[in-house]
Coordinates of C-alpha atoms and ligand atoms in Angstrom, one line a residue:
Chain A
X1 CA -91.4 -26.7 -60.2
X2 CA -90.2 -28.6 -62.8
X3 CA -87.6 -30.6 -63.9
X4 CA -85.2 -28.7 -66.5
X5 CA -85.9 -25.1 -63.9
X6 CA -84.7 -26.8 -60.5
X7 CA -81.2 -27.8 -63.6
X8 CA -81.6 -23.9 -64.2
X9 CA -81.4 -22.8 -60.9
X10 CA -78.7 -25.4 -60.4
X11 CA -76.6 -24.4 -63.0
X12 CA -76.7 -21.4 -62.5
X13 CA -76.2 -21.1 -58.9
X14 CA -73.2 -22.6 -59.0
X15 CA -71.9 -19.5 -61.7
X16 CA -72.9 -17.7 -59.2
X17 CA -71.5 -19.3 -56.2
X18 CA -68.2 -18.0 -58.0
X19 CA -69.7 -14.6 -57.5
X20 CA -70.8 -15.9 -54.6
X21 CA -67.8 -16.8 -52.6
X22 CA -66.0 -13.3 -54.6
X23 CA -68.6 -11.2 -52.5
X24 CA -67.9 -13.0 -49.3
X25 CA -64.5 -12.7 -49.3
X26 CA -64.4 -8.6 -49.7
X27 CA -68.2 -8.3 -48.4
X28 CA -67.3 -11.0 -44.7
X29 CA -63.7 -12.2 -44.8
X30 CA -61.6 -8.4 -45.5
X31 CA -65.4 -6.8 -44.0
X32 CA -66.0 -4.0 -47.1
X33 CA -69.1 -3.8 -49.2
X34 CA -66.6 -3.6 -53.1
X35 CA -68.5 -2.5 -55.8
X36 CA -66.1 -3.7 -58.4
X37 CA -67.8 -6.4 -58.4
X38 CA -70.3 -4.8 -61.3
X39 CA -67.4 -3.9 -63.3
X40 CA -64.7 -6.9 -62.7
X41 CA -68.2 -9.4 -63.2
X42 CA -68.4 -8.0 -66.9
X43 CA -65.2 -8.0 -67.2
X44 CA -64.9 -11.5 -66.5
X45 CA -67.8 -11.4 -69.4
X46 CA -66.0 -9.3 -72.0
X47 CA -62.4 -11.3 -71.6
X48 CA -63.6 -15.0 -72.0
X49 CA -66.3 -13.7 -74.5
X50 CA -63.1 -12.0 -76.7
X51 CA -61.0 -15.3 -75.7
X52 CA -63.1 -17.7 -76.8
X53 CA -64.2 -16.5 -80.6
X54 CA -60.0 -16.3 -80.5
X55 CA -60.5 -19.9 -80.5
X56 CA -60.0 -20.3 -76.1
X57 CA -61.7 -21.0 -73.7
X58 CA -59.7 -22.6 -71.8
X59 CA -57.5 -19.4 -71.3
X60 CA -60.3 -16.8 -71.9
X61 CA -61.4 -18.6 -68.3
X62 CA -57.4 -17.8 -67.3
X63 CA -57.2 -14.3 -68.1
X64 CA -60.8 -13.5 -66.7
X65 CA -59.7 -14.5 -63.2
X66 CA -56.6 -12.5 -63.2
X67 CA -58.3 -9.6 -65.3
X68 CA -60.8 -9.4 -61.9
X69 CA -57.8 -10.3 -59.5
X70 CA -56.6 -6.7 -61.3
X71 CA -59.6 -4.4 -61.5
X72 CA -59.6 -5.2 -58.0
X73 CA -55.3 -4.7 -56.9
X74 CA -56.5 -0.3 -58.5
X75 CA -60.5 0.1 -56.3
X76 CA -58.0 -2.0 -53.1
X77 CA -54.0 0.1 -54.4
X78 CA -57.0 3.6 -54.7
X79 CA -58.4 3.0 -51.6
X80 CA -55.0 2.1 -49.1
X81 CA -52.3 3.9 -51.5
X82 CA -54.4 7.5 -51.8
X83 CA -57.1 6.8 -49.5
X84 CA -60.0 7.2 -50.7
X85 CA -63.0 5.6 -49.1
X86 CA -63.5 2.4 -49.9
X87 CA -67.2 3.2 -51.6
X88 CA -65.8 5.7 -53.4
X89 CA -63.3 3.7 -54.7
X90 CA -64.7 1.3 -55.7
X91 CA -67.6 3.1 -58.2
X92 CA -64.5 4.5 -59.2
X93 CA -63.0 1.4 -60.4
X94 CA -67.2 0.3 -61.5
X95 CA -67.0 3.7 -64.0
X96 CA -63.4 3.2 -65.3
X97 CA -64.5 -0.5 -67.1
X98 CA -66.9 0.9 -68.4
X99 CA -65.1 2.2 -71.1
X100 CA -62.4 -1.2 -70.7
X101 CA -65.0 -3.2 -70.8
X102 CA -65.8 -1.5 -74.1
X103 CA -62.4 -1.1 -75.6
X104 CA -62.2 -5.2 -74.7
X105 CA -65.2 -5.6 -76.9
X106 CA -64.3 -3.8 -79.6
X107 CA -65.6 -1.2 -79.2
X108 CA -68.9 -3.0 -79.4
X109 CA -72.1 -3.6 -76.9
X110 CA -72.4 -7.0 -77.7
X111 CA -70.3 -10.8 -79.3
X112 CA -72.2 -13.7 -79.9
X113 CA -69.7 -16.9 -78.7
X114 CA -68.5 -19.2 -81.9
X115 CA -68.3 -22.5 -81.5
X116 CA -65.0 -23.0 -79.3
X117 CA -67.1 -22.1 -75.2
X118 CA -66.0 -24.9 -73.7
X119 CA -69.2 -26.8 -73.1
X120 CA -69.1 -26.8 -76.9
X121 CA -65.4 -28.8 -77.0
X122 CA -66.3 -30.2 -74.2
X123 CA -69.6 -31.7 -76.0
X124 CA -67.9 -32.9 -78.6
X125 CA -65.4 -34.9 -75.9
X126 CA -67.9 -36.5 -74.5
X127 CA -69.1 -37.2 -78.4
X128 CA -73.2 -35.9 -77.3
X129 CA -74.7 -35.0 -80.6
X130 CA -77.9 -35.8 -82.5
X131 CA -76.5 -38.8 -84.1
X132 CA -74.7 -40.2 -81.1
X133 CA -78.1 -39.6 -79.4
X134 CA -80.1 -41.8 -82.2
X135 CA -82.3 -38.4 -82.4
X136 CA -84.0 -39.2 -79.4
X137 CA -84.4 -34.9 -78.7
X138 CA -84.2 -35.4 -75.3
X139 CA -81.8 -37.1 -73.6
X140 CA -79.7 -35.6 -76.1
X141 CA -80.8 -31.8 -74.3
X142 CA -80.4 -34.1 -70.8
X143 CA -77.0 -34.2 -71.7
X144 CA -75.6 -31.4 -72.6
X145 CA -77.7 -29.6 -69.1
X146 CA -75.7 -32.7 -67.3
X147 CA -72.5 -31.3 -69.0
X148 CA -73.0 -27.8 -68.0
X149 CA -73.7 -29.4 -64.5
X150 CA -71.3 -30.7 -64.3
X151 CA -68.7 -27.7 -65.1
X152 CA -70.9 -26.0 -63.1
X153 CA -69.7 -28.0 -59.9
X154 CA -66.1 -28.8 -60.6
X155 CA -65.2 -25.2 -61.5
X156 CA -66.9 -24.5 -57.7
X157 CA -65.7 -26.9 -55.3
X158 CA -62.1 -26.5 -57.0
X159 CA -62.0 -22.4 -56.6
X160 CA -63.9 -23.4 -53.5
X161 CA -61.7 -25.7 -51.8
X162 CA -58.7 -23.3 -53.4
X163 CA -59.8 -20.4 -51.4
X164 CA -60.2 -22.9 -47.7
X165 CA -56.2 -23.3 -48.4
X166 CA -55.6 -20.0 -49.4
X167 CA -57.4 -18.1 -46.8
X168 CA -56.5 -20.9 -44.0
X169 CA -52.1 -20.0 -45.1
X170 CA -49.7 -18.0 -43.8
X171 CA -51.4 -14.6 -45.7
X172 CA -54.7 -16.2 -45.8
X173 CA -54.2 -15.5 -42.5
X174 CA -52.7 -12.6 -42.7
X175 CA -55.7 -10.7 -44.7
X176 CA -58.7 -12.1 -42.3
X177 CA -56.9 -10.7 -39.5
X178 CA -57.1 -7.3 -41.1
X179 CA -60.5 -7.7 -41.5
X180 CA -61.2 -8.7 -38.7
X181 CA -59.1 -5.9 -36.5
X182 CA -57.7 -3.1 -38.5
X183 CA -55.4 -1.8 -36.0
X184 CA -54.6 -4.6 -34.6
X185 CA -52.4 -5.0 -37.4
X186 CA -51.8 -1.9 -38.7
X187 CA -49.2 -1.6 -35.6
X188 CA -48.4 -5.1 -36.1
X189 CA -45.7 -6.1 -39.0
X190 CA -48.5 -7.2 -41.7
X191 CA -48.6 -4.9 -44.6
X192 CA -52.7 -3.5 -44.2
X193 CA -52.6 -2.1 -47.3
X194 CA -51.1 -5.0 -49.0
X195 CA -53.2 -8.1 -47.6
X196 CA -56.6 -6.0 -48.8
X197 CA -55.2 -5.1 -52.3
X198 CA -55.0 -8.7 -52.0
X199 CA -57.9 -9.8 -50.9
X200 CA -59.4 -7.2 -52.9
X201 CA -58.4 -8.7 -55.7
X202 CA -58.6 -12.8 -55.3
X203 CA -62.3 -11.6 -54.9
X204 CA -62.7 -9.8 -57.5
X205 CA -60.6 -13.0 -59.6
X206 CA -63.5 -14.9 -57.9
X207 CA -65.9 -12.8 -59.3
X208 CA -64.8 -12.4 -63.4
X209 CA -64.0 -16.1 -63.3
X210 CA -68.8 -16.6 -62.6
X211 CA -68.9 -13.6 -65.9
X212 CA -66.5 -15.7 -67.8
X213 CA -67.7 -19.0 -67.3
X214 CA -71.2 -17.4 -67.4
X215 CA -70.9 -15.9 -70.8
X216 CA -69.8 -19.1 -72.1
X217 CA -73.1 -20.8 -71.2
X218 CA -75.0 -18.4 -72.8
X219 CA -72.7 -18.6 -75.5
X220 CA -73.7 -14.3 -76.0
X221 CA -71.8 -11.2 -74.0
X222 CA -73.1 -7.9 -73.2
X223 CA -71.7 -5.4 -71.2
X224 CA -74.1 -5.1 -69.2
X225 CA -74.1 -8.6 -67.7
X226 CA -72.3 -6.8 -64.5
X227 CA -75.9 -4.7 -63.8
X228 CA -77.4 -5.7 -60.0
X229 CA -74.6 -8.9 -60.0
X230 CA -73.4 -7.3 -56.5
X231 CA -77.2 -7.2 -55.3
X232 CA -77.3 -11.5 -56.8
X233 CA -73.4 -11.8 -54.5
X234 CA -74.6 -10.2 -51.2
X235 CA -78.1 -11.7 -51.4
X236 CA -76.7 -15.2 -51.2
X237 CA -74.2 -14.2 -48.8
X238 CA -76.8 -14.0 -47.1
X239 CA -79.6 -17.0 -47.8
X240 CA -76.2 -19.0 -48.1
X241 CA -75.5 -18.0 -43.6
X242 CA -79.8 -17.7 -43.0
X243 CA -79.1 -21.5 -43.1
X244 CA -76.3 -22.7 -42.5
X245 CA -75.3 -19.2 -40.2
X246 CA -72.7 -16.8 -40.1
X247 CA -69.4 -19.8 -38.4
X248 CA -66.2 -19.0 -39.1
X249 CA -63.8 -18.3 -43.6
X250 CA -64.2 -21.8 -44.3
X251 CA -68.5 -22.5 -43.4
X252 CA -68.6 -19.3 -44.8
X253 CA -67.8 -20.1 -48.7
X254 CA -69.4 -23.0 -48.4
X255 CA -72.7 -21.7 -47.7
X256 CA -72.1 -19.0 -50.2
X257 CA -72.5 -22.2 -52.7
X258 CA -75.5 -22.8 -51.0
X259 CA -76.9 -19.5 -50.9
X260 CA -76.2 -19.2 -54.0
X261 CA -77.7 -22.4 -55.6
X262 CA -81.4 -21.3 -53.5
X263 CA -81.2 -18.1 -54.9
X264 CA -81.7 -18.9 -58.1
X265 CA -84.5 -21.9 -58.0
X266 CA -86.4 -19.7 -56.1
X267 CA -86.1 -16.6 -57.7
X268 CA -86.8 -18.9 -60.5
X269 CA -89.7 -20.4 -58.5
X270 CA -91.3 -17.5 -57.8
X271 CA -90.8 -16.3 -61.7
X272 CA -92.7 -19.4 -63.3
X273 CA -95.4 -18.8 -60.2
X274 CA -96.3 -15.2 -61.6
X275 CA -95.6 -14.0 -58.4
X276 CA -94.0 -10.7 -60.1
X277 CA -93.0 -9.9 -62.8
X278 CA -89.4 -11.0 -64.4
X279 CA -88.9 -7.3 -64.6
X280 CA -89.3 -7.0 -60.7
X281 CA -86.2 -9.5 -59.3
X282 CA -83.9 -7.2 -58.7
X283 CA -85.9 -5.1 -56.6
X284 CA -87.6 -7.7 -55.0
X285 CA -83.7 -9.0 -54.7
X286 CA -82.5 -5.6 -53.1
X287 CA -85.6 -6.1 -50.8
X288 CA -84.4 -8.8 -49.4
X289 CA -80.9 -7.7 -48.9
X290 CA -81.9 -4.7 -47.3
X291 CA -84.3 -6.4 -45.2
X292 CA -81.7 -9.1 -43.7
X293 CA -78.8 -6.5 -43.5
X294 CA -81.3 -4.8 -41.8
X295 CA -82.1 -7.4 -38.5
X296 CA -79.6 -7.6 -36.1
X297 CA -81.0 -3.4 -35.6
X298 CA -84.8 -4.7 -36.2
X299 CA -83.5 -7.5 -32.9
X300 CA -81.3 -4.9 -31.5
X301 CA -85.0 -3.1 -31.2
X302 CA -87.3 -5.2 -30.2
X303 CA -84.4 -6.0 -27.0
X304 CA -84.5 -2.2 -26.1
X305 CA -88.3 -2.6 -26.3
X306 CA -88.5 -5.5 -24.0
X307 CA -86.4 -4.4 -21.5
X308 CA -88.0 -0.9 -21.2
X309 CA -91.0 -3.0 -20.9
X310 CA -89.9 -5.0 -17.9
X311 CA -89.2 -2.2 -16.2
X312 CA -92.6 -0.7 -16.5
X313 CA -93.5 -3.7 -14.8
X314 CA -91.3 -3.9 -12.0
Chain B
X1 CA -30.4 0.4 -26.7
X2 CA -32.9 2.9 -27.2
X3 CA -32.1 6.3 -28.5
X4 CA -33.8 9.9 -28.8
X5 CA -32.0 12.8 -30.4
X6 CA -34.0 15.9 -29.9
X7 CA -38.0 14.3 -30.8
X8 CA -39.9 17.3 -32.1
X9 CA -43.8 16.6 -33.2
X10 CA -46.3 19.4 -33.0
X11 CA -50.4 18.0 -34.2
X12 CA -52.3 19.6 -36.5
X13 CA -50.2 22.2 -37.4
X14 CA -50.5 25.7 -38.4
X15 CA -54.5 25.7 -37.9
X16 CA -56.0 26.5 -34.2
X17 CA -55.7 23.0 -32.7
X18 CA -52.1 23.2 -33.2
X19 CA -50.3 21.0 -30.2
X20 CA -47.0 20.3 -29.5
X21 CA -47.1 17.1 -27.6
X22 CA -43.5 16.6 -27.8
X23 CA -40.9 19.7 -27.0
X24 CA -37.4 18.1 -28.1
X25 CA -37.0 15.9 -26.4
X26 CA -33.6 12.6 -25.5
X27 CA -34.0 9.7 -24.0
X28 CA -31.4 6.6 -24.1
X29 CA -32.7 3.6 -22.5
X30 CA -30.1 1.1 -21.7
X31 CA -30.7 -3.0 -22.5
X32 CA -31.9 -3.8 -19.4
X33 CA -33.7 -0.7 -18.3
X34 CA -37.1 -1.3 -17.5
X35 CA -39.4 2.2 -17.2
X36 CA -42.0 3.5 -15.6
X37 CA -44.1 6.5 -17.4
X38 CA -45.6 9.2 -14.6
X39 CA -47.8 12.3 -16.6
X40 CA -50.9 14.3 -16.3
X41 CA -53.0 13.6 -18.6
X42 CA -52.3 15.0 -22.0
X43 CA -48.4 14.9 -21.6
X44 CA -47.1 13.7 -24.1
X45 CA -46.3 9.5 -22.4
X46 CA -48.7 7.9 -25.4
X47 CA -47.3 10.8 -27.7
X48 CA -43.5 9.3 -27.0
X49 CA -45.3 5.7 -27.4
X50 CA -46.8 6.9 -30.7
X51 CA -42.9 8.6 -32.3
X52 CA -40.4 5.4 -31.6
X53 CA -44.3 3.1 -33.0
X54 CA -44.3 5.0 -36.1
X55 CA -48.0 5.3 -35.3
X56 CA -46.6 9.2 -37.0
X57 CA -43.9 10.2 -38.1
X58 CA -42.2 12.7 -36.5
X59 CA -41.8 16.1 -36.7
X60 CA -38.0 16.6 -36.1
X61 CA -35.2 14.3 -34.0
X62 CA -33.7 11.0 -34.7
X63 CA -35.8 8.5 -33.3
X64 CA -32.0 5.3 -32.6
X65 CA -32.7 1.3 -31.7
X66 CA -29.8 -0.5 -31.7
X67 CA -27.6 2.3 -34.1
X68 CA -30.2 1.3 -36.4
X69 CA -32.6 4.2 -37.9
X70 CA -36.2 4.1 -36.8
X71 CA -37.7 7.7 -38.0
X72 CA -38.2 7.5 -41.6
X73 CA -40.0 4.0 -41.5
X74 CA -43.7 3.2 -41.9
X75 CA -44.9 1.7 -38.5
X76 CA -45.2 -2.2 -40.1
X77 CA -41.6 -2.0 -40.5
X78 CA -41.0 -0.8 -37.2
X79 CA -43.0 -3.9 -35.6
X80 CA -40.6 -6.3 -35.8
X81 CA -39.0 -4.4 -33.4
X82 CA -40.7 -2.9 -31.6
X83 CA -43.6 -4.8 -29.2
X84 CA -46.3 -2.2 -27.7
X85 CA -49.5 -2.3 -26.0
X86 CA -52.1 -0.1 -25.0
X87 CA -54.7 0.5 -22.6
X88 CA -58.5 -1.0 -24.7
X89 CA -57.6 -5.0 -24.2
X90 CA -60.0 -5.0 -27.7
X91 CA -56.5 -3.6 -30.2
X92 CA -54.4 -5.7 -29.8
X93 CA -56.2 -9.4 -31.1
X94 CA -58.7 -10.7 -33.5
X95 CA -61.7 -11.1 -32.2
X96 CA -62.7 -13.8 -35.3
X97 CA -59.4 -15.2 -34.7
X98 CA -59.1 -18.6 -32.6
X99 CA -55.7 -18.7 -30.1
X100 CA -53.5 -20.2 -32.5
X101 CA -54.5 -18.4 -35.5
X102 CA -53.5 -14.9 -32.8
X103 CA -50.6 -16.2 -31.8
X104 CA -49.1 -17.9 -35.5
X105 CA -50.0 -14.9 -36.8
X106 CA -47.5 -13.3 -33.9
X107 CA -44.8 -16.4 -34.1
X108 CA -44.6 -16.0 -37.9
X109 CA -44.1 -12.9 -39.7
X110 CA -40.2 -13.2 -40.3
X111 CA -40.1 -17.0 -40.7
X112 CA -43.0 -18.5 -42.2
X113 CA -43.2 -19.3 -46.0
X114 CA -46.9 -16.9 -47.5
X115 CA -48.0 -20.1 -48.1
X116 CA -48.2 -22.3 -45.7
X117 CA -50.5 -23.3 -43.2
X118 CA -50.6 -20.5 -40.8
X119 CA -51.3 -22.3 -38.5
X120 CA -49.2 -26.1 -37.9
X121 CA -49.2 -28.6 -35.9
X122 CA -45.4 -28.0 -34.9
X123 CA -46.1 -25.5 -32.9
X124 CA -49.1 -25.9 -30.9
X125 CA -46.6 -27.5 -28.3
X126 CA -44.8 -24.4 -28.4
X127 CA -48.1 -22.0 -27.6
X128 CA -49.9 -24.8 -25.2
X129 CA -46.3 -24.4 -22.8
X130 CA -45.9 -20.3 -23.3
X131 CA -49.8 -19.6 -22.0
X132 CA -49.9 -22.3 -19.8
X133 CA -47.4 -20.2 -17.6
X134 CA -50.7 -17.6 -17.5
X135 CA -52.6 -20.2 -14.8
X136 CA -56.1 -18.9 -16.9
X137 CA -57.0 -22.1 -18.9
X138 CA -56.5 -20.7 -22.0
X139 CA -53.7 -23.6 -23.0
X140 CA -57.0 -26.1 -23.0
X141 CA -59.0 -23.2 -25.3
X142 CA -56.0 -22.7 -28.4
X143 CA -58.8 -23.4 -30.9
X144 CA -61.4 -20.7 -29.5
X145 CA -62.4 -17.3 -30.9
X146 CA -60.2 -14.9 -29.5
X147 CA -63.5 -12.3 -29.0
X148 CA -64.8 -15.2 -26.0
X149 CA -62.5 -14.4 -24.8
X150 CA -62.7 -11.9 -20.7
X151 CA -60.9 -8.9 -21.7
X152 CA -57.7 -10.6 -18.7
X153 CA -57.5 -12.8 -20.9
X154 CA -57.1 -11.0 -24.0
X155 CA -54.3 -8.8 -22.6
X156 CA -52.3 -12.0 -22.0
X157 CA -52.7 -12.9 -25.4
X158 CA -51.6 -9.5 -26.6
X159 CA -49.6 -9.4 -23.8
X160 CA -47.8 -13.1 -25.1
X161 CA -48.3 -11.8 -28.6
X162 CA -46.3 -8.7 -27.9
X163 CA -44.3 -10.7 -27.1
X164 CA -43.4 -14.2 -27.9
X165 CA -41.5 -13.2 -31.6
X166 CA -38.3 -11.5 -29.7
X167 CA -39.2 -7.8 -29.9
X168 CA -35.9 -5.0 -29.2
X169 CA -38.2 -3.0 -27.4
X170 CA -41.2 -3.3 -24.9
X171 CA -44.0 -0.3 -24.3
X172 CA -47.0 -0.6 -22.5
X173 CA -49.5 2.3 -22.2
X174 CA -51.7 1.6 -18.9
X175 CA -52.5 -1.7 -20.6
X176 CA -54.3 -3.3 -17.5
X177 CA -56.4 0.0 -16.7
X178 CA -59.5 -0.9 -17.8
X179 CA -58.8 -4.4 -16.0
X180 CA -60.4 -5.2 -12.6
X181 CA -57.7 -5.4 -9.6
X182 CA -57.0 -8.6 -9.5
X183 CA -57.6 -9.6 -12.9
X184 CA -54.8 -6.4 -13.3
X185 CA -52.7 -7.2 -10.5
X186 CA -52.2 -10.7 -12.4
X187 CA -51.7 -9.3 -15.2
X188 CA -48.9 -7.5 -14.7
X189 CA -47.3 -10.0 -12.4
X190 CA -47.8 -11.7 -15.5
X191 CA -45.8 -8.6 -17.2
X192 CA -42.9 -8.1 -14.8
X193 CA -42.2 -12.3 -15.5
X194 CA -41.8 -12.1 -19.3
X195 CA -39.8 -8.7 -19.9
X196 CA -37.4 -10.3 -17.1
X197 CA -37.2 -14.0 -18.4
X198 CA -37.1 -12.7 -21.9
X199 CA -34.5 -9.4 -20.6
X200 CA -36.7 -7.5 -23.0
X201 CA -35.8 -3.1 -22.6
X202 CA -39.4 -2.1 -21.2
X203 CA -41.2 1.3 -21.0
X204 CA -44.8 1.3 -18.8
X205 CA -47.4 4.2 -18.9
X206 CA -49.2 3.9 -15.5
X207 CA -51.5 5.8 -13.6
X208 CA -50.7 4.5 -9.9
X209 CA -47.7 6.6 -9.4
X210 CA -46.5 3.5 -5.6
X211 CA -46.5 1.3 -8.9
X212 CA -44.4 3.4 -10.9
X213 CA -41.8 4.2 -8.0
X214 CA -41.4 -0.1 -7.7
X215 CA -41.7 -2.0 -10.6
X216 CA -38.7 -1.9 -13.0
X217 CA -35.2 0.3 -12.1
X218 CA -36.4 4.1 -13.4
X219 CA -38.7 6.5 -13.5
X220 CA -39.4 9.6 -15.4
X221 CA -41.8 12.0 -15.9
X222 CA -43.9 13.8 -18.3
X223 CA -45.3 17.4 -18.6
X224 CA -46.6 19.2 -21.2
X225 CA -44.3 17.2 -24.0
X226 CA -41.1 16.8 -22.4
X227 CA -39.2 15.3 -19.5
X228 CA -39.1 16.4 -15.9
X229 CA -37.9 14.0 -14.3
X230 CA -35.5 11.3 -14.4
X231 CA -34.9 8.3 -11.2
X232 CA -33.0 5.7 -10.7
X233 CA -31.0 4.1 -8.6
X234 CA -30.5 5.4 -4.8
X235 CA -32.6 8.7 -5.7
X236 CA -35.2 6.4 -6.4
X237 CA -35.2 4.0 -4.2
X238 CA -36.0 6.4 -1.2
X239 CA -38.3 8.4 -3.4
X240 CA -41.9 8.6 -2.2
X241 CA -45.5 9.9 -3.8
X242 CA -46.3 12.5 -1.2
X243 CA -41.6 13.2 -2.2
X244 CA -43.1 12.5 -6.1
X245 CA -45.5 15.4 -5.7
X246 CA -43.8 17.6 -4.1
X247 CA -41.2 17.6 -6.8
X248 CA -43.5 17.6 -9.8
X249 CA -45.5 21.2 -8.0
X250 CA -41.7 22.7 -7.6
X251 CA -40.6 21.3 -11.2
X252 CA -43.0 23.2 -12.9
X253 CA -45.2 25.7 -10.1
X254 CA -48.7 23.8 -10.3
X255 CA -50.1 21.0 -9.1
X256 CA -49.8 17.3 -11.0
X257 CA -52.9 16.7 -13.0
X258 CA -54.9 12.4 -13.7
X259 CA -58.4 12.5 -13.3
X260 CA -57.2 8.7 -12.3
X261 CA -53.8 8.9 -11.5
X262 CA -53.1 6.8 -7.7
X263 CA -51.4 8.7 -5.3
X264 CA -51.7 5.7 -2.7
X265 CA -48.1 4.2 -2.5
Ligands
LIG401 N1 -53.5 12.0 -33.1 C1 -53.4 13.6 -32.4 N2 -53.9 14.4 -33.5 C2 -53.9 15.8 -32.4 N3 -53.7 15.7 -31.6 C3 -52.9 15.1 -30.8 C4 -53.0 13.7 -30.7 N4 -52.3 12.7 -30.5 C5 -52.6 13.4 -29.3 N5 -52.1 14.5 -29.5 C6 -52.2 15.1 -28.1 O1 -51.0 15.4 -27.5 C7 -51.3 16.1 -26.6 C8 -50.4 14.7 -25.9 O2 -51.4 13.7 -26.0 P1 -51.2 12.3 -24.7 O3 -49.4 11.1 -25.5 O4 -51.9 11.5 -25.9 O5 -51.1 12.2 -23.4 P2 -50.7 11.7 -22.9 O6 -49.7 11.5 -21.9 O7 -52.4 11.8 -21.7 O8 -51.2 9.6 -23.2 C9 -52.9 15.6 -26.4 O9 -53.3 17.8 -25.9 C10 -53.7 15.8 -27.1 O10 -55.1 15.6 -27.6
LIG402 MG1 -52.4 8.1 -22.7

């Protein structure tokens, strides 16, 4: 695996770590598969792209988070206020977001970002240009790549720290309890519906932030950016858990980041070794997630066969 | 003081399954009352608790707790004043949260700022004292996930959670029925102790007739959505299980039918 490939995996893995943490919140903490993810990711892309073009890249990231949180709230309200099945609620929001996202991008299917992304701003701040590097193109590219890497790492760690803190606060604990034992929460004085809405808001805020920073890094936004990201997030969470194990929220969030980085590196390795063509990626990811989710059931079945076998011997 | 005035609840109204589970029930619970509730299967005992706790809204009637109307409030708004325990020990606690996190949830609904730390050092000593009263060793395992505890330990913790924030009413729905006899006895002893110390008005559903007559100060019996017997004082002191059975069949013209009813004194 070449260094640039590894760097690429690390960069995108750190950006997608925001998505993985968002998916961890909905899938593990709230205990609901949230299909809003695909739409809210693209919403983050669209909001960030449009504001970047308007010259406000940092505001773009902030608004991406808020817009994603709003989208998550809509799904939450559909679930809790009108009693729509969680999966259907997510599908409805995702579907509706397609129109909203297109509208945000001014009715166009894609937007090219001008030179005002946070990355370009940082290149300016750190004086990263060809002249400063004495026309050494390789050193210049490397400085750029490392800047991208640092932005990804800082953002991922910042969001990680905020989430760890949040889920230790009183309200964060109420959200965790709601995902863990909803019956208990409903018969306590906690507003279970409100906690679900809040949890989905935070989850989709993180997801949209991932879309927002990813589009500024790539310099290009399209309406189809979010297709398949839910499986990417799930795969990251599951790979992280496979390595670290399933423990509390703090460990879970950290392992989501690790899983995301690992997943991005692995798929780069697999495509570079020509194990499969790039367009197989979605199928491979889906199969990985399906197998990982099936594992507990498979283990249980194996156990049952063992016990059966034991009995016939006795 | 809890007052139920002409409370009626019909499930599945207008369908073939229509069933009136509470029929014009009126009941007054004084502040020093500890009522035990008996009745055959499907008599409406749990439905009575559901009506008070707000699991559903009643069709007719009023429910007042210390003069405040409850019947229009959603469940979570009544929960601050009404502590409830069910038969299933899994129901009342969050298994992936630690003991101290569960206690923090129960303690801090009214007083804690939402973004303050949930578990704070200054609370731990208080939790420890409360837990050590159970003599189950829980006070040394406060960082343990509740899912790892036994049913009896979980039910004891649930009891603490239901009473730690000083509710105005405690509802116990066969809360020891799923436990082994020794554990059930222990949890029952803790229950009586907490109710006595905190002076919480309490209602307890039980299928143990002997226990119903010896625990608390008042016993009611339900059948077909109505209260058919309400005894206290000397009348209750002189009551025996066989007498109770006769009273029941006299009032209803049928045998008391509860597959889990314990007839022993
Ligand atoms: N949510 C519900 N929907 C329909 N019927 C119910 C519901 N809850 C209770 N019932 C019915 O109401 C009657 C009383 O039930 P319940 O109060 O649970 O009896 P118990 O005295 O054994 O606790 C039963 O016939 C039961 O089937
Ligand atoms: Mg019952």
